[in-house]
Short mmCIF file of C-alpha atoms and ligand atoms in Angstrom, two decimals:
data_model
loop_
_atom_site.label_atom_id
_atom_site.label_comp_id
_atom_site.label_asym_id
_atom_site.label_seq_id
_atom_site.Cartn_x
_atom_site.Cartn_y
_atom_site.Cartn_z
CA UNK A 15 48.36 18.56 -91.36
CA UNK A 16 46.84 15.02 -90.43
CA UNK A 17 46.46 12.46 -92.86
CA UNK A 18 44.31 9.43 -92.14
CA UNK A 19 45.19 5.85 -91.03
CA UNK A 20 47.15 3.18 -92.55
CA UNK A 21 44.96 0.63 -93.75
CA UNK A 22 46.23 -3.34 -92.94
CA UNK A 23 49.04 -3.89 -94.94
CA UNK A 24 50.18 -7.91 -94.31
CA UNK A 25 53.66 -8.55 -96.12
CA UNK A 26 53.92 -10.37 -99.76
CA UNK A 27 55.71 -12.99 -99.57
CA UNK A 28 57.08 -12.89 -103.03
CA UNK A 29 59.39 -9.99 -103.79
CA UNK A 30 57.61 -7.77 -106.99
CA UNK A 31 59.19 -6.64 -109.44
CA UNK A 32 60.59 -2.60 -109.79
CA UNK A 33 57.70 -1.63 -110.90
CA UNK A 34 58.02 1.01 -114.19
CA UNK A 35 55.64 3.52 -114.96
CA UNK A 36 55.34 6.39 -117.39
CA UNK A 37 56.45 9.25 -117.52
CA UNK A 38 54.68 12.04 -119.29
CA UNK A 39 57.62 14.55 -120.54
CA UNK A 40 59.85 11.46 -122.17
CA UNK A 41 56.89 9.70 -123.30
CA UNK A 42 58.86 6.24 -122.54
CA UNK A 43 58.38 3.55 -119.48
CA UNK A 44 61.31 4.30 -116.74
CA UNK A 45 62.19 1.23 -113.98
CA UNK A 46 62.27 3.11 -110.78
CA UNK A 47 63.47 4.35 -108.39
CA UNK A 48 67.14 2.92 -110.22
CA UNK A 49 69.48 1.71 -107.27
CA UNK A 50 67.66 2.85 -104.55
CA UNK A 51 66.21 1.31 -101.80
CA UNK A 52 63.49 3.63 -101.57
CA UNK A 53 61.78 6.23 -103.88
CA UNK A 54 59.90 9.43 -103.21
CA UNK A 55 56.62 10.38 -103.93
CA UNK A 56 54.42 13.61 -104.55
CA UNK A 57 50.75 13.88 -105.56
CA UNK A 58 48.77 16.70 -106.29
CA UNK A 59 46.25 16.77 -103.61
CA UNK A 60 42.70 18.29 -103.52
CA UNK A 61 41.12 21.22 -102.98
CA UNK A 62 38.81 20.59 -100.71
CA UNK A 63 35.88 22.88 -101.77
CA UNK A 64 33.78 20.02 -102.73
CA UNK A 65 33.31 15.75 -101.80
CA UNK A 66 35.50 13.16 -103.14
CA UNK A 67 34.41 12.52 -106.55
CA UNK A 68 35.37 9.28 -108.55
CA UNK A 69 37.57 11.25 -110.57
CA UNK A 70 39.35 12.33 -107.81
CA UNK A 71 39.50 7.79 -106.09
CA UNK A 72 40.75 7.41 -109.53
CA UNK A 73 43.67 9.28 -109.30
CA UNK A 74 44.78 8.43 -105.84
CA UNK A 75 43.80 5.07 -106.04
CA UNK A 76 46.55 4.50 -108.86
CA UNK A 77 49.05 6.51 -107.20
CA UNK A 78 47.97 4.03 -104.01
CA UNK A 79 49.07 0.97 -106.45
CA UNK A 80 52.18 2.14 -107.11
CA UNK A 81 53.07 3.22 -103.12
CA UNK A 82 51.64 -0.63 -102.72
CA UNK A 83 54.19 -2.00 -106.30
CA UNK A 84 57.07 -0.38 -104.65
CA UNK A 85 56.63 -2.37 -101.42
CA UNK A 86 55.79 -5.37 -102.44
CA UNK A 87 58.63 -5.08 -104.86
CA UNK A 88 60.87 -4.03 -101.06
CA UNK A 89 61.60 -0.39 -101.60
CA UNK A 90 60.18 2.14 -99.11
CA UNK A 91 58.06 4.90 -100.04
CA UNK A 92 58.47 8.70 -98.89
CA UNK A 93 54.79 10.04 -100.08
CA UNK A 94 54.30 13.40 -100.12
CA UNK A 95 50.67 14.89 -100.97
CA UNK A 96 49.38 18.62 -100.06
CA UNK A 97 46.27 20.40 -99.82
CA UNK A 98 44.81 23.67 -101.65
CA UNK A 99 43.79 25.41 -98.16
CA UNK A 100 43.76 28.17 -99.62
CA UNK A 101 42.81 29.04 -103.65
CA UNK A 102 40.56 30.89 -105.37
CA UNK A 103 37.63 28.20 -105.98
CA UNK A 104 37.44 27.34 -102.92
CA UNK A 105 37.32 30.95 -101.50
CA UNK A 106 34.00 31.83 -104.23
CA UNK A 107 32.48 28.62 -103.14
CA UNK A 108 32.85 29.62 -99.60
CA UNK A 109 31.19 33.13 -100.44
CA UNK A 110 28.31 31.55 -102.94
CA UNK A 111 27.21 29.45 -100.43
CA UNK A 112 28.09 31.83 -96.85
CA UNK A 113 29.88 29.16 -95.06
CA UNK A 114 33.57 30.55 -94.11
CA UNK A 115 35.75 29.37 -95.72
CA UNK A 116 37.89 27.89 -93.32
CA UNK A 117 35.41 25.66 -92.59
CA UNK A 118 34.19 24.46 -95.88
CA UNK A 119 37.75 23.65 -96.46
CA UNK A 120 38.02 21.46 -93.09
CA UNK A 121 34.63 20.53 -93.41
CA UNK A 122 35.68 19.22 -96.95
CA UNK A 123 38.69 17.64 -96.11
CA UNK A 124 37.95 15.58 -93.24
CA UNK A 125 34.99 13.98 -95.61
CA UNK A 126 38.36 12.98 -97.93
CA UNK A 127 40.18 11.58 -94.55
CA UNK A 128 36.97 8.62 -94.81
CA UNK A 129 36.88 8.72 -97.95
CA UNK A 130 40.57 7.97 -98.46
CA UNK A 131 40.89 5.59 -95.65
CA UNK A 132 37.14 4.00 -96.45
CA UNK A 133 39.40 3.11 -99.95
CA UNK A 134 42.56 1.56 -97.58
CA UNK A 135 44.50 4.14 -99.62
CA UNK A 136 47.84 4.58 -97.43
CA UNK A 137 48.24 7.72 -95.79
CA UNK A 138 50.63 9.88 -97.11
CA UNK A 139 53.86 10.20 -95.25
CA UNK A 140 53.15 13.92 -94.69
CA UNK A 141 50.28 15.74 -95.42
CA UNK A 142 50.81 19.57 -96.24
CA UNK A 143 48.80 22.27 -95.83
CA UNK A 144 49.26 25.39 -98.57
CA UNK A 145 48.57 27.46 -95.30
CA UNK A 146 50.28 26.05 -93.30
CA UNK A 147 53.78 25.98 -96.07
CA UNK A 148 53.17 29.92 -96.46
CA UNK A 149 57.05 30.05 -94.88
CA UNK A 150 57.96 27.71 -97.44
CA UNK A 151 56.26 29.71 -100.29
CA UNK A 152 57.82 32.91 -99.03
CA UNK A 153 61.52 31.23 -98.38
CA UNK A 154 61.07 29.92 -101.59
CA UNK A 155 59.96 33.39 -104.02
CA UNK A 156 62.97 34.69 -101.96
CA UNK A 157 64.95 32.84 -103.57
CA UNK A 158 64.12 32.88 -107.32
CA UNK A 159 63.90 36.84 -106.84
CA UNK A 160 67.33 36.20 -105.95
CA UNK A 161 67.61 34.23 -108.82
CA UNK A 162 66.34 37.07 -110.95
CA UNK A 163 63.21 35.10 -111.93
CA UNK A 164 60.39 37.89 -110.34
CA UNK A 165 58.74 40.72 -111.15
CA UNK A 166 56.13 42.67 -110.08
CA UNK A 167 52.31 43.40 -112.05
CA UNK A 168 50.49 45.91 -110.36
CA UNK A 169 51.05 44.50 -106.32
CA UNK A 170 51.84 40.96 -107.86
CA UNK A 171 54.64 38.76 -108.18
CA UNK A 172 54.91 36.54 -111.45
CA UNK A 173 57.23 34.42 -112.40
CA UNK A 174 59.97 34.15 -116.07
CA UNK A 175 58.51 30.98 -116.84
CA UNK A 176 59.61 31.63 -119.79
CA UNK A 177 63.13 32.02 -118.44
CA UNK A 178 63.66 28.55 -117.86
CA UNK A 179 65.48 26.58 -119.82
CA UNK A 180 63.47 22.88 -119.13
CA UNK A 181 60.41 25.43 -119.38
CA UNK A 182 57.51 22.97 -121.76
CA UNK A 183 59.46 19.84 -120.86
CA UNK A 184 57.24 18.37 -118.98
CA UNK A 185 53.97 18.83 -121.74
CA UNK A 186 55.95 19.06 -124.29
CA UNK A 187 53.26 21.69 -125.42
CA UNK A 188 53.50 24.07 -128.33
CA UNK A 189 52.51 27.39 -127.56
CA UNK A 190 49.20 27.95 -128.58
CA UNK A 191 48.00 24.69 -126.46
CA UNK A 192 50.07 26.00 -123.93
CA UNK A 193 47.87 29.29 -123.91
CA UNK A 194 44.71 28.02 -124.44
CA UNK A 195 44.43 25.32 -121.71
CA UNK A 196 46.65 28.49 -119.33
CA UNK A 197 43.49 31.07 -120.30
CA UNK A 198 41.10 27.02 -118.87
CA UNK A 199 42.96 25.66 -115.76
CA UNK A 200 43.31 29.62 -113.62
CA UNK A 201 46.18 31.30 -115.38
CA UNK A 202 45.80 34.93 -117.01
CA UNK A 203 47.57 35.22 -120.34
CA UNK A 204 46.01 38.02 -121.45
CA UNK A 205 46.80 40.50 -118.42
CA UNK A 206 48.01 43.46 -119.27
CA UNK A 207 52.04 44.46 -117.58
CA UNK A 208 53.19 40.84 -118.14
CA UNK A 209 56.03 40.46 -119.41
CA UNK A 210 55.65 36.88 -121.25
CA UNK A 211 51.82 35.38 -121.47
CA UNK A 212 52.94 32.54 -119.55
CA UNK A 213 53.96 33.67 -116.88
CA UNK A 214 52.79 32.59 -113.73
CA UNK A 215 51.62 34.32 -110.58
CA UNK A 216 53.81 33.39 -107.50
CA UNK A 217 52.47 36.23 -105.12
CA UNK A 218 48.84 37.81 -105.41
CA UNK A 219 48.48 40.61 -102.74
CA UNK A 220 45.67 40.64 -100.71
CA UNK A 221 42.50 41.48 -102.22
CA UNK A 222 39.29 42.47 -100.28
CA UNK A 223 37.42 40.81 -98.42
CA UNK A 224 40.04 37.60 -99.03
CA UNK A 225 42.64 36.05 -96.27
CA UNK A 226 46.18 37.55 -96.75
CA UNK A 227 49.80 37.22 -94.73
CA UNK A 228 52.00 39.31 -93.86
CA UNK A 229 55.18 38.48 -96.70
CA UNK A 230 57.99 40.75 -97.40
CA UNK A 231 56.56 41.23 -100.37
CA UNK A 232 53.30 42.56 -98.91
CA UNK A 233 50.21 41.08 -97.63
CA UNK A 234 48.47 38.52 -99.98
CA UNK A 235 48.29 34.77 -100.55
CA UNK A 236 50.76 32.15 -103.02
CA UNK A 237 49.66 31.46 -105.94
CA UNK A 238 48.80 28.20 -107.00
CA UNK A 239 51.95 26.27 -108.16
CA UNK A 240 53.93 27.77 -106.68
CA UNK A 241 52.77 25.95 -103.42
CA UNK A 242 53.42 22.59 -104.10
CA UNK A 243 56.89 23.39 -106.22
CA UNK A 244 57.92 24.54 -102.11
CA UNK A 245 56.52 21.51 -100.74
CA UNK A 246 57.71 19.29 -102.69
CA UNK A 247 61.25 20.65 -102.24
CA UNK A 248 61.20 21.43 -98.74
CA UNK A 249 59.66 17.47 -97.97
CA UNK A 250 61.65 15.57 -100.59
CA UNK A 251 64.05 17.58 -101.90
CA UNK A 252 64.77 17.80 -105.73
CA UNK A 253 64.85 14.77 -108.44
CA UNK A 254 62.21 12.85 -106.24
CA UNK A 255 61.21 9.78 -108.43
CA UNK A 256 57.31 10.41 -109.37
CA UNK A 257 54.96 13.78 -109.26
CA UNK A 258 51.80 12.54 -109.85
CA UNK A 259 47.89 13.83 -110.14
CA UNK A 260 45.80 13.78 -113.02
CA UNK A 261 45.98 13.99 -116.50
CA UNK A 262 44.87 17.79 -116.72
CA UNK A 263 47.18 18.80 -114.11
CA UNK A 264 50.56 18.08 -116.98
CA UNK A 265 49.55 21.93 -117.64
CA UNK A 266 50.47 24.22 -116.63
CA UNK A 267 50.28 22.91 -113.13
CA UNK A 268 53.34 20.38 -113.65
CA UNK A 269 55.02 22.34 -116.27
CA UNK A 270 54.60 25.64 -113.80
CA UNK A 271 54.98 23.79 -110.03
CA UNK A 272 59.07 21.66 -111.81
CA UNK A 273 59.89 25.63 -113.70
CA UNK A 274 60.23 26.77 -110.87
CA UNK A 275 62.28 24.49 -108.99
CA UNK A 276 64.60 24.03 -112.26
CA UNK A 277 65.22 27.67 -111.69
CA UNK A 278 67.28 27.32 -109.07
CA UNK A 279 68.54 23.71 -109.22
CA UNK A 280 69.49 23.43 -113.16
CA UNK A 281 71.68 20.24 -112.60
CA UNK A 282 68.73 18.63 -110.57
CA UNK A 283 65.59 18.53 -111.91
CA UNK A 284 62.22 18.88 -109.73
CA UNK A 285 60.87 15.16 -110.46
CA UNK A 286 62.48 12.00 -112.78
CA UNK A 287 58.61 11.07 -113.94
CA UNK A 288 55.40 13.22 -114.55
CA UNK A 289 52.84 10.28 -113.78
CA UNK A 290 49.71 11.13 -115.37
CA UNK A 291 46.07 9.63 -114.50
CA UNK A 292 43.65 9.63 -117.21
CA UNK A 293 40.32 12.17 -116.67
CA UNK A 294 37.27 10.21 -115.28
CA UNK A 295 33.80 11.79 -116.58
CA UNK A 296 30.13 11.03 -116.59
CA UNK A 297 27.76 12.06 -119.19
CA UNK A 298 30.24 12.94 -122.09
CA UNK A 299 32.19 15.27 -119.84
CA UNK A 300 35.04 15.90 -117.51
CA UNK A 301 33.57 14.74 -113.71
CA UNK A 302 34.44 18.43 -112.35
CA UNK A 303 33.82 20.05 -108.74
CA UNK A 304 32.81 23.39 -110.50
CA UNK A 305 31.20 21.35 -113.86
CA UNK A 306 28.74 19.40 -110.86
CA UNK A 307 28.37 16.49 -112.75
CA UNK A 308 29.47 14.11 -110.06
CA UNK A 309 29.22 10.92 -108.59
CA UNK A 310 30.31 11.15 -105.41
CA UNK A 311 32.28 8.37 -103.14
CA UNK A 312 30.85 8.84 -99.64
CA UNK A 313 27.55 9.28 -101.02
CA UNK A 314 27.96 6.17 -102.74
CA UNK A 315 28.84 5.49 -99.65
CA UNK A 316 25.72 6.49 -98.03
CA UNK A 317 23.70 4.50 -100.20
CA UNK A 318 25.27 0.99 -98.94
CA UNK A 319 27.83 0.75 -101.75
CA UNK A 320 30.95 -1.71 -100.22
CA UNK A 321 34.35 0.52 -99.92
CA UNK A 322 35.73 -2.29 -101.89
CA UNK A 323 33.39 -2.47 -104.56
CA UNK A 324 34.68 0.98 -105.50
CA UNK A 325 38.04 0.49 -105.31
CA UNK A 326 37.34 -2.85 -107.46
CA UNK A 327 35.07 -0.65 -109.95
CA UNK A 328 38.56 2.37 -110.13
CA UNK A 329 40.89 -0.80 -110.73
CA UNK A 330 39.14 -1.68 -113.30
CA UNK A 331 40.26 0.86 -115.72
CA UNK A 332 43.90 1.54 -116.89
CA UNK A 333 44.78 4.59 -114.64
CA UNK A 334 46.21 6.03 -117.44
CA UNK A 335 43.15 6.25 -119.27
CA UNK A 336 40.02 8.49 -119.42
CA UNK A 337 36.54 6.55 -118.93
CA UNK A 338 32.70 7.09 -118.09
CA UNK A 339 32.08 5.97 -115.05
CA UNK A 340 28.25 4.74 -115.39
CA UNK A 341 26.53 2.86 -112.30
CA UNK A 342 27.34 -1.19 -114.24
CA UNK A 343 30.76 0.22 -113.30
CA UNK A 344 29.38 -0.98 -109.47
CA UNK A 345 27.75 -3.75 -110.27
CA UNK A 346 29.73 -5.69 -111.92
CA UNK A 347 32.58 -4.92 -108.99
CA UNK A 348 30.65 -6.19 -106.91
CA UNK A 349 29.54 -9.19 -108.95
CA UNK A 350 33.69 -9.78 -109.31
CA UNK A 351 33.80 -9.50 -104.98
CA UNK A 352 31.37 -12.17 -104.43
CA UNK A 353 32.90 -14.60 -106.49
CA UNK A 354 35.90 -13.57 -105.23
CA UNK A 355 34.99 -14.48 -102.02
CA UNK A 356 33.60 -17.08 -102.55
CA UNK A 357 36.00 -18.69 -103.74
CA UNK A 358 38.63 -17.00 -100.89
CA UNK A 359 36.23 -19.29 -98.44
CA UNK A 360 36.52 -22.74 -100.74
CA UNK A 361 37.86 -25.02 -98.46
CA UNK A 362 40.12 -26.36 -101.23
CA UNK A 363 41.92 -23.29 -104.30
CA UNK A 364 43.15 -23.40 -107.05
CA UNK A 365 47.43 -23.75 -107.03
CA UNK A 366 47.73 -19.43 -105.86
CA UNK A 367 51.88 -19.22 -107.16
CA UNK A 368 51.51 -18.46 -110.25
CA UNK A 369 48.31 -15.67 -110.03
CA UNK A 370 51.04 -13.98 -107.62
CA UNK A 371 53.12 -14.00 -110.17
CA UNK A 372 50.67 -12.63 -112.50
CA UNK A 373 49.13 -10.45 -110.31
CA UNK A 374 52.65 -8.22 -109.24
CA UNK A 375 54.11 -8.27 -112.78
CA UNK A 376 50.91 -7.24 -114.33
CA UNK A 377 51.41 -4.35 -111.90
CA UNK A 378 55.28 -3.58 -112.21
CA UNK A 379 54.10 -2.93 -115.85
CA UNK A 380 52.86 0.51 -115.04
CA UNK A 381 49.80 -0.21 -112.88
CA UNK A 382 47.65 -2.97 -115.33
CA UNK A 383 45.69 -3.25 -112.61
CA UNK A 384 43.18 -4.77 -115.23
CA UNK A 385 45.25 -7.46 -115.57
CA UNK A 386 45.85 -8.06 -112.38
CA UNK A 387 41.55 -8.47 -111.58
CA UNK A 388 41.57 -10.54 -114.45
CA UNK A 389 44.48 -13.07 -113.00
CA UNK A 390 42.48 -13.24 -109.50
CA UNK A 391 39.15 -13.87 -111.75
CA UNK A 392 40.86 -16.50 -113.25
CA UNK A 393 41.96 -18.19 -109.99
CA UNK A 394 38.79 -17.76 -108.59
CA UNK A 395 36.79 -19.02 -111.52
CA UNK A 396 38.48 -22.32 -111.23
CA UNK A 397 38.98 -22.46 -107.83
CA UNK A 398 35.15 -22.41 -107.85
CA UNK A 399 35.23 -25.24 -110.62
CA UNK A 400 36.93 -27.06 -107.97
CA UNK A 401 38.95 -30.15 -108.61
CA UNK A 402 41.74 -28.55 -105.94
CA UNK A 403 43.69 -29.67 -103.21
CA UNK A 404 46.29 -26.63 -102.22
CA UNK A 405 45.09 -24.34 -100.19
CA UNK A 406 45.91 -20.95 -101.53
CA UNK A 407 43.52 -18.67 -100.07
CA UNK A 408 45.92 -17.02 -97.22
CA UNK A 409 48.16 -16.65 -99.87
CA UNK A 410 46.07 -15.35 -102.01
CA UNK A 411 44.08 -13.58 -99.00
CA UNK A 412 47.34 -11.16 -98.55
CA UNK A 413 48.29 -10.33 -102.27
CA UNK A 414 44.84 -8.78 -102.96
CA UNK A 415 44.86 -6.74 -99.70
CA UNK A 416 49.15 -6.17 -99.61
CA UNK A 417 48.87 -5.25 -104.24
CA UNK A 418 45.33 -4.46 -104.86
CA UNK A 419 44.26 -2.55 -101.55
CA UNK A 420 41.50 -5.16 -100.90
CA UNK A 421 40.50 -6.96 -98.05
CA UNK A 422 38.44 -10.14 -98.81
N1 5CA B 4 44.70 21.28 -105.35
C1 5CA B 4 44.62 21.01 -106.98
C2 5CA B 4 46.34 20.45 -107.35
S1 5CA B 4 47.18 20.39 -106.87
C3 5CA B 4 43.63 20.64 -107.80
O1 5CA B 4 43.66 19.93 -108.51
N2 5CA B 4 42.77 19.30 -107.24
S2 5CA B 4 41.69 19.38 -107.65
O2 5CA B 4 40.73 18.94 -106.45
O3 5CA B 4 40.98 19.60 -108.15
O4 5CA B 4 42.41 17.73 -107.67
C4 5CA B 4 42.67 16.80 -107.10
C5 5CA B 4 43.19 15.79 -107.96
O5 5CA B 4 41.87 15.11 -108.32
C6 5CA B 4 44.27 15.84 -109.21
O6 5CA B 4 45.29 15.27 -109.58
C7 5CA B 4 43.16 16.24 -110.19
O7 5CA B 4 44.16 15.55 -111.12
C8 5CA B 4 42.41 14.68 -109.92
N3 5CA B 4 40.86 14.95 -110.38
C9 5CA B 4 40.27 15.72 -111.11
N4 5CA B 4 38.89 15.46 -111.43
C10 5CA B 4 39.28 14.76 -112.27
C11 5CA B 4 38.56 13.33 -112.96
N5 5CA B 4 37.48 13.74 -113.54
N6 5CA B 4 39.57 12.13 -113.06
C12 5CA B 4 40.21 12.56 -112.58
N7 5CA B 4 41.20 12.04 -111.97
C13 5CA B 4 41.13 14.08 -111.61
ZN1 ZN B 5 49.68 20.00 -107.09
#
């Protein structure tokens, strides 16, 4: 699938430190990659049934910071992202609005591309749809069958999640919590005929009026979790550095995807680090397409909000924290952008060297963007107050563009 246009990426003049990133599974910070000059990252993509909201944008900007931190540390990045372009919520929305499901997906993916481009998010090397990866999914299910990990309930296929030794290691959740989250997030713990409540759907047999593809297990479509296991394994291999997404994916999605891949390669884990962005809320609730409490990137852009203001507003919150979107987020970011631009256009500026070091250090310490922004604020303030002779504009312009993804 076509991704989107690469933003301008000036080369960092100072080599940044190798970033350390929080791993949900071990509750620790991992410096990755270990010794390699290459890092592999898989970030779960959208289900294209509605437009990009601030929560999606915050998650994708967070992993874009990691991508940039790696590049600025001289590490090449293989970045892969999926698009869940066939799944229940998409089909339900298409049905409810009387739109063809493929047209709905296509138009929302196009809008997502525009939003990502406007936000200067570096595109993935491989942008892969669920539909186009059905042959990969079928192959993986066959491998799981050969390994004895699959059983049938009626015409559907289930994965024996509970029989993978590492199951539970990503989330660290107790059984009860897993069951309730599974029910809440697309799972079916109560379905009669399952061997274990936490086993998950691999292949869903064709239902009347729904799209379906031929397979050796009958006509149907992939389950959600196996889509990401199959795509990540194929395009990145095993033991890739970072599996990323929002914290709503910790369980069941990332737990199940990892378990399915681990079942086939017990000695090489699916991913080395499971990194999760916090949830962005609105009016006291998680912002979500299903609840409809949304502030959309495209809506703000249409109102004339500079995309750099949106990006700056997102960067003002640490990626791991949960926060609420307020209108003041945009107005504060607007002020900040004005002050940075005034400093960039000043005739003489404060010394840029220490700012470069501080911004890169902040980002290398678990992507501490708020700290990085404060460092640039400080530089802008000293510059505007005047009395300096060095000319640091170019250095700051390049720093802000390469590390923070903002073109001043
Ligand atoms: N297609 C699946 C992943 S394979 C999916 O979860 N799609 S999604 O459209 O629902 O979400 C896309 C990404 O945005 C996911 O990484 C999800 O964790 C993240 N996300 C969704 N809502 C929020 C929110 N309110 N705040 C932060 N991130 C969010
Ligand atoms: Zn996913």
